[in-house]
XYZ file of C-alpha atoms in Angstrom:
288
model
C 0.371 -33.978 0.099
C 0.192 -30.536 -1.496
C -0.335 -27.305 0.378
C -2.311 -24.407 -0.954
C -0.530 -21.198 -1.910
C -0.380 -18.595 0.890
C -3.333 -16.240 0.913
C -4.338 -13.303 3.077
C -6.763 -15.438 5.046
C -4.857 -18.680 5.459
C -1.719 -17.321 7.128
C -3.513 -15.364 9.831
C -4.178 -18.238 12.267
C -0.501 -19.112 12.062
C 0.439 -15.518 12.841
C -1.800 -15.640 15.898
C -0.268 -18.931 17.013
C 3.249 -17.573 16.553
C 2.594 -14.438 18.608
C 0.892 -16.545 21.310
C 4.007 -18.692 21.551
C 6.159 -15.571 21.748
C 4.129 -14.177 24.615
C 4.738 -17.312 26.647
C 8.365 -17.726 25.707
C 9.967 -14.298 25.725
C 11.670 -13.252 28.992
C 10.544 -10.152 30.773
C 14.020 -8.700 31.253
C 15.234 -5.968 28.906
C 18.697 -7.275 28.111
C 19.762 -6.958 24.489
C 20.007 -10.358 22.849
C 21.995 -11.427 19.854
C 20.259 -11.918 16.517
C 21.321 -14.567 14.079
C 20.750 -15.216 10.410
C 18.759 -18.189 9.284
C 18.208 -19.668 5.873
C 14.646 -19.391 4.676
C 12.787 -22.663 4.278
C 11.273 -23.361 0.909
C 7.517 -22.877 0.775
C 5.355 -24.199 -2.040
C 3.838 -21.395 -4.071
C 1.816 -22.736 -6.958
C -0.686 -25.400 -6.036
C -4.126 -25.768 -7.493
C -6.794 -25.600 -4.819
C -9.534 -27.002 -7.053
C -9.802 -30.188 -9.039
C -12.000 -28.552 -11.694
C -10.498 -28.525 -15.196
C -8.776 -25.328 -16.220
C -11.122 -22.817 -17.827
C -14.300 -24.170 -16.208
C -14.676 -21.743 -13.309
C -18.279 -21.721 -12.143
C -18.096 -19.203 -9.327
C -19.597 -15.697 -9.333
C -18.314 -13.491 -12.100
C -17.185 -9.923 -11.306
C -19.481 -7.181 -12.546
C -18.095 -4.833 -15.184
C -18.931 -1.162 -15.463
C -18.890 -0.561 -19.209
C -18.998 3.234 -18.876
C -16.099 3.297 -16.418
C -14.079 0.937 -18.627
C -14.695 3.130 -21.683
C -13.671 6.288 -19.814
C -10.493 4.599 -18.561
C -9.604 3.445 -22.084
C -10.238 6.903 -23.593
C -8.862 9.138 -20.852
C -7.309 11.715 -23.193
C -10.459 12.125 -25.275
C -12.699 12.446 -22.202
C -10.449 15.127 -20.694
C -10.502 17.177 -23.903
C -14.238 16.661 -24.529
C -15.299 19.919 -22.766
C -12.994 21.865 -25.115
C -14.695 20.329 -28.154
C -18.160 21.037 -26.732
C -17.295 24.622 -25.777
C -15.629 25.346 -29.111
C -18.556 23.898 -31.029
C -20.960 26.030 -28.986
C -19.015 29.208 -29.782
C -19.041 28.440 -33.494
C -22.741 27.612 -33.372
C -23.585 30.963 -31.743
C -21.543 32.898 -34.293
C -23.052 30.955 -37.183
C -26.571 31.539 -35.833
C -26.059 35.305 -35.610
C -24.585 35.356 -39.086
C -27.395 33.512 -40.888
C -30.262 34.989 -38.852
C -29.480 38.599 -39.820
C -29.131 39.755 -36.232
C -26.889 42.763 -35.707
C -23.424 41.720 -34.558
C -23.562 44.217 -31.673
C -25.276 42.797 -28.593
C -28.502 44.549 -27.683
C -29.640 44.173 -24.098
C -33.253 44.669 -25.132
C -33.111 41.700 -27.497
C -34.006 38.286 -26.106
C -31.800 36.646 -28.741
C -28.791 38.686 -27.643
C -29.312 37.749 -24.001
C -29.582 34.066 -24.937
C -26.422 34.302 -27.033
C -24.489 35.924 -24.173
C -25.575 33.141 -21.816
C -24.539 30.521 -24.361
C -21.162 32.205 -24.840
C -20.573 32.174 -21.090
C -21.376 28.461 -20.832
C -19.164 27.695 -23.855
C -16.199 29.553 -22.368
C -16.733 27.722 -19.063
C -16.587 24.383 -20.904
C -13.351 25.355 -22.661
C -11.728 26.407 -19.387
C -12.864 23.188 -17.669
C -11.320 21.152 -20.479
C -8.018 23.012 -20.147
C -7.990 22.325 -16.395
C -8.704 18.628 -16.968
C -5.825 18.398 -19.434
C -3.365 20.216 -17.150
C -4.147 18.170 -14.021
C -3.422 14.489 -14.441
C -2.930 11.910 -11.681
C 0.677 10.944 -11.199
C 1.180 7.349 -12.286
C 1.971 5.038 -9.384
C 4.650 2.488 -10.089
C 6.521 -0.129 -8.121
C 9.826 1.157 -6.719
C 12.710 -1.222 -6.173
C 13.892 -0.746 -2.565
C 17.478 0.475 -2.326
C 19.244 -1.369 0.447
C 20.547 -4.787 1.346
C 18.867 -8.118 1.927
C 18.446 -8.875 5.596
C 17.415 -12.031 7.457
C 17.852 -11.688 11.211
C 15.984 -13.763 13.747
C 16.550 -13.882 17.482
C 18.831 -16.788 18.198
C 16.965 -18.414 21.078
C 13.489 -18.620 19.596
C 11.974 -22.110 19.367
C 11.985 -23.696 15.936
C 8.180 -23.723 15.891
C 8.038 -19.951 16.389
C 10.745 -19.357 13.775
C 8.849 -21.493 11.283
C 5.640 -19.567 11.894
C 7.321 -16.171 11.535
C 9.102 -17.140 8.330
C 5.859 -18.460 6.884
C 4.148 -15.169 7.761
C 6.908 -13.295 5.927
C 6.617 -15.577 2.925
C 2.860 -15.042 2.830
C 3.046 -11.266 3.211
C 5.708 -10.857 0.545
C 3.716 -13.062 -1.837
C 0.213 -11.604 -1.591
C 0.971 -7.933 -0.807
C 3.509 -5.281 -1.774
C 5.450 -5.978 1.440
C 9.237 -5.891 0.946
C 10.410 -5.324 4.529
C 9.233 -6.701 7.848
C 10.422 -5.997 11.364
C 8.737 -7.363 14.491
C 9.468 -5.720 17.822
C 8.031 -7.549 20.813
C 8.550 -7.138 24.536
C 11.382 -4.665 24.029
C 13.332 -6.794 21.527
C 13.545 -7.001 17.757
C 12.751 -10.671 17.266
C 12.841 -10.582 13.463
C 14.093 -8.276 10.721
C 13.706 -9.662 7.235
C 13.512 -8.470 3.644
C 15.103 -5.284 2.354
C 16.777 -3.030 4.904
C 18.773 0.188 4.858
C 22.533 -0.044 4.642
C 24.387 0.303 7.894
C 25.789 3.739 8.687
C 29.157 2.051 9.260
C 29.364 1.287 5.530
C 30.272 -2.321 6.222
C 27.763 -3.722 3.750
C 25.502 -4.955 6.523
C 21.907 -4.004 7.213
C 21.007 -1.282 9.683
C 20.089 -2.748 13.060
C 16.665 -2.098 14.549
C 17.149 -0.080 17.728
C 14.098 -1.336 19.612
C 14.579 1.010 22.573
C 14.824 4.094 20.362
C 11.832 3.024 18.288
C 9.725 2.459 21.406
C 10.458 5.989 22.589
C 9.314 7.543 19.309
C 5.933 9.108 18.607
C 4.936 6.490 16.038
C 5.305 3.583 18.444
C 3.762 5.412 21.381
C 0.828 6.530 19.262
C -0.187 3.066 18.067
C 0.417 1.443 21.466
C -1.728 4.028 23.249
C -4.504 3.873 20.668
C -4.044 0.137 19.978
C -5.036 0.939 16.417
C -3.221 0.362 13.175
C -1.360 3.256 11.551
C -1.092 3.274 7.757
C 1.399 5.676 6.196
C 0.247 5.465 2.586
C 2.951 7.823 1.272
C 5.841 7.564 3.703
C 7.839 10.449 2.244
C 5.131 12.917 3.368
C 5.284 11.953 7.047
C 7.856 13.482 9.443
C 7.811 10.219 11.408
C 9.856 8.669 8.614
C 13.010 9.494 10.592
C 11.929 7.041 13.317
C 12.294 4.117 10.898
C 15.951 4.365 9.794
C 16.217 0.601 9.342
C 13.884 0.673 6.329
C 15.265 1.462 2.843
C 15.175 5.228 2.342
C 12.875 4.871 -0.693
C 10.269 2.752 1.087
C 6.942 3.954 -0.283
C 4.346 2.898 2.299
C 4.343 1.471 5.813
C 1.824 -0.301 8.006
C 2.425 -0.154 11.755
C 0.378 -2.922 13.336
C 0.242 -3.211 17.145
C 0.721 -6.715 18.537
C -1.257 -6.436 21.727
C 0.345 -3.930 24.098
C 3.879 -5.358 23.964
C 4.966 -5.058 20.362
C 4.502 -3.808 16.858
C 4.983 -5.143 13.341
C 6.548 -2.702 10.859
C 5.584 -3.663 7.310
C 7.247 -1.724 4.494
C 5.945 -1.688 0.919
C 7.358 -0.757 -2.467
C 4.321 1.115 -3.830
C 2.579 4.315 -2.756
C -0.865 3.368 -1.436
C 0.091 -0.180 -2.369
C -1.610 -1.846 0.595
C -5.265 -2.381 -0.220
C -8.154 -2.177 2.208
C -7.994 -5.944 2.614
C -4.286 -5.744 3.425
C -4.952 -3.122 6.103
C -7.577 -5.248 7.849
C -5.387 -8.276 8.473
C -6.527 -9.479 11.928
C -3.167 -9.697 13.694
C -3.349 -10.895 17.253
C -4.739 -8.256 19.655
C -4.698 -8.452 23.402
């Protein structure tokens, strides 16, 4: 029996079931418990969900905007187009005054001179707009390889069913989004830290531990718990709260902080600035 590849919609019920199990299982005391490493189970990735022959897709086709596609393919020409229009307008005005026998000196009493001055002003405006368009270009966004160490820590006394659910959530997130790091803090404990993590300050080659108590005292955690709303840091380097997440690789590009009811939070780190799409940000994690 084949399983379908993980998608954004299919792994959500399992996430809800896993958090529900955690709520019933986790103790209420605040003692610090030992984390252990676990091997990751193998999950099937490429399974065909349809029996239709390849190349015979009959579903709705996406609409294409031909104008937008042309502009995207000719970005340099479009940005310099105002310069060409403005320059052509200047030459046209000069040529018109030359062949029409009008005196080269502007005369305020002449309607032709007033029209030429207005045309010259519009032409110069076009040239300046073209120069601005050429000087201001969007910075290309590329995938950044996280600098750190691989980490796979799971609380040692979790039931196998919960561990399986959490690992499957990680596998799904890392497959369908730009997620490269995941830490789940629940009921005062870090129950899972997986993916890329920052190197330990002790320089022992290990990953930096998640200090759940320190994180829970920070403004990021308190803000999302009080508001019970997701916080999306699209460009992490611009936020001062970056210092509250020392366990993430220092070049992590984006972070989603998703509250798990009123007892925990999921910290999801990505490798691309604004890499989490709108669909990624609306994942319906369990809310209580």
